[in-house]
Amino acid sequence: MKQILPRDYFDGEFCLPGDKSITHRAIMFNSGADGEAVVTGALMGEDCLSTCRCMRALGAEIDVDGTTLRIKGTPQFRSGAELDCGNSGTTIRLLTGFCAGKEIEAKLYGDASLSTRPMRRVADPLTELGANVETTDGHAPVYVSSAKLTGKKIKTKVSSAQVKSAILLAGLSADGTTTVEEPVKSRDHTERLLAAMGADIRVEGNSVSVSKSTLKGVDVEVPVDISSAAYFMALGALKGSALCKNVGVNPTRTGILTAFDKMGVRYTLQNRRVSGGEEIADVLVQKSPLQAITLGGAEIPSMIDELPLVAMMCAFADGESVITGAKELRVKESDRIFTTAKLINDLGGECEEREDGLVIRGKKCLRGGVADSFLDHRIAMTAAVGLMASKEGGGVLRPDCCAISFPTFFKQLERKN
Ligand code: S3P
């Protein structure tokens, strides 16, 4: 158990890890591209290490030196590989599309949590393109075997960047044009990176089209992950101030700032710039009285991974907050509607589950206590924030899962300011 002491005041400047979504893509796409590439500021969390392990198993050469990766793409992929995707939904879903496109025969599997997550959402559209993709009752292990693909227009039911990216990766090898249209635009790191690598890709509103393309390796400077910075931003809002530098503020990822606007959190974006096709800024957040909010519909995809944290902040707000349209939370690393409600209630708050969201009755402060991570990194980190802002503090059970996306989380959190 990780013990967390309450703090009356929390402030500081934080040096946070690289973006998980961009790191996965920089590794995977460069592994299948012509030439060599250097990726700097990469996240070396367990999920991205799973992507490295899989791409090496397929034949790519990847040298790791701290957070710098040197990647040499392979023109000749190994067939018949068994690809261990660990806990990583992004690895297994993107790689299924990648293997289908490159006609690589492979078995893709993962840990107990990953094996419960839905895989038909990628298998079905890939099959529509002509791919041979078999799931195990809709889950991993997933088996891909060689087949020629034909481009099609696919309308997805969920706004998921993992599904969109799997289809686009396969579409890069299909005959004709492949178009993905999603209900609400999900994170667009795949589109940005594929364009930088020379792919024939066009974006129009919520639709993205690709045609047959060969990718050139490109260097990538990975910005700080706003999903990791969010925990420190929240502590700044609750307890003092936090300056998070070099944070990726791609508009498809900044839903947390929309939630901050609604709650009345005081923040500024400083030193705004663009690097490697991604918007970056230093984010300064200052202590603010929090108001209850409602969130739903098209607001949800751009803050999907931050919703447990937003709900925790609502527990410290004044009044009743309601989150709807977030059913996707049920199929993340844990059922995050259940685990978030349990977490808030275990720390003395009042949170009710709805089928597609949460109702949180804010109490301005929580008591504290002991909460389980359910082996879900985002629940572990949300618990730590809640405890640090609580009256009595307490403990997080099974905290080591933070290493999935933020290996140094507790070290940075407990740093004396
Ligand atoms: C991710 C997309 C999101 C997100 C996940 C990372 C990505 O999942 O929850 O942490 O890198 O594409 P969905 O695409 O399933 O919503």
PDB file of N, CA and C and ligand atoms in Angstrom, residues 20-21 25 90 93 159-162 187 304-305 332, ligand 1:
ATOM      1  N   LYS A  20       1.894   9.301 -24.045  1.00  0.00           N
ATOM      2  CA  LYS A  20       1.796   7.848 -24.300  1.00  0.00           C
ATOM      3  C   LYS A  20       1.295   7.588 -25.717  1.00  0.00           C
ATOM      4  N   SER A  21       0.247   8.279 -26.130  1.00  0.00           N
ATOM      5  CA  SER A  21      -0.319   8.024 -27.459  1.00  0.00           C
ATOM      6  C   SER A  21       0.695   8.341 -28.561  1.00  0.00           C
ATOM      7  N   ARG A  25       2.786   5.671 -31.252  1.00  0.00           N
ATOM      8  CA  ARG A  25       2.715   5.852 -32.706  1.00  0.00           C
ATOM      9  C   ARG A  25       4.091   6.092 -33.303  1.00  0.00           C
ATOM     10  N   THR A  90      -3.803   0.358 -26.742  1.00  0.00           N
ATOM     11  CA  THR A  90      -3.309   1.042 -27.941  1.00  0.00           C
ATOM     12  C   THR A  90      -2.400   0.100 -28.729  1.00  0.00           C
ATOM     13  N   ARG A  93      -4.607  -2.816 -30.402  1.00  0.00           N
ATOM     14  CA  ARG A  93      -5.565  -2.412 -31.440  1.00  0.00           C
ATOM     15  C   ARG A  93      -4.827  -1.832 -32.658  1.00  0.00           C
ATOM     16  N   SER A 159     -16.412   6.797 -30.929  1.00  0.00           N
ATOM     17  CA  SER A 159     -15.307   7.696 -31.263  1.00  0.00           C
ATOM     18  C   SER A 159     -14.085   7.166 -30.541  1.00  0.00           C
ATOM     19  N   SER A 160     -13.280   6.396 -31.242  1.00  0.00           N
ATOM     20  CA  SER A 160     -12.111   5.779 -30.628  1.00  0.00           C
ATOM     21  C   SER A 160     -10.913   5.946 -31.544  1.00  0.00           C
ATOM     22  N   ALA A 161      -9.872   6.605 -31.024  1.00  0.00           N
ATOM     23  CA  ALA A 161      -8.663   6.806 -31.832  1.00  0.00           C
ATOM     24  C   ALA A 161      -7.965   5.476 -32.095  1.00  0.00           C
ATOM     25  N   GLN A 162      -8.155   4.518 -31.195  1.00  0.00           N
ATOM     26  CA  GLN A 162      -7.514   3.212 -31.412  1.00  0.00           C
ATOM     27  C   GLN A 162      -8.149   2.513 -32.604  1.00  0.00           C
ATOM     28  N   ARG A 187      -8.822  11.718 -30.708  1.00  0.00           N
ATOM     29  CA  ARG A 187      -7.447  12.252 -30.804  1.00  0.00           C
ATOM     30  C   ARG A 187      -6.861  11.950 -32.181  1.00  0.00           C
ATOM     31  N   ILE A 304     -11.418  11.702 -22.259  1.00  0.00           N
ATOM     32  CA  ILE A 304     -11.839  10.356 -21.843  1.00  0.00           C
ATOM     33  C   ILE A 304     -10.956   9.792 -20.719  1.00  0.00           C
ATOM     34  N   ASP A 305      -9.630   9.951 -20.836  1.00  0.00           N
ATOM     35  CA  ASP A 305      -8.752   9.351 -19.821  1.00  0.00           C
ATOM     36  C   ASP A 305      -8.696  10.175 -18.538  1.00  0.00           C
ATOM     37  N   LYS A 332     -12.394   0.367 -20.259  1.00  0.00           N
ATOM     38  CA  LYS A 332     -10.993   0.792 -20.157  1.00  0.00           C
ATOM     39  C   LYS A 332     -10.220  -0.238 -19.320  1.00  0.00           C
TER      40      LYS A 332
HETATM   41  C1  S3P B   1      -5.701   6.108 -27.023  1.00  0.00           C
HETATM   42  C2  S3P B   1      -7.039   6.285 -27.250  1.00  0.00           C
HETATM   43  C3  S3P B   1      -8.062   6.225 -26.197  1.00  0.00           C
HETATM   44  C4  S3P B   1      -7.455   6.361 -24.813  1.00  0.00           C
HETATM   45  C5  S3P B   1      -6.223   5.521 -24.642  1.00  0.00           C
HETATM   46  C6  S3P B   1      -5.178   5.906 -25.672  1.00  0.00           C
HETATM   47  C7  S3P B   1      -4.782   6.158 -28.179  1.00  0.00           C
HETATM   48  O1  S3P B   1      -8.743   4.991 -26.275  1.00  0.00           O
HETATM   49  O2  S3P B   1      -8.417   6.015 -23.825  1.00  0.00           O
HETATM   50  O3  S3P B   1      -5.688   5.706 -23.353  1.00  0.00           O
HETATM   51  O4  S3P B   1      -3.565   6.304 -27.964  1.00  0.00           O
HETATM   52  O5  S3P B   1      -5.259   6.055 -29.302  1.00  0.00           O
HETATM   53  P1  S3P B   1      -9.966   4.800 -27.308  1.00  0.00           P
HETATM   54  O6  S3P B   1      -9.431   5.094 -28.633  1.00  0.00           O
HETATM   55  O7  S3P B   1     -10.405   3.379 -27.205  1.00  0.00           O
HETATM   56  O8  S3P B   1     -11.010   5.762 -26.829  1.00  0.00           O
END
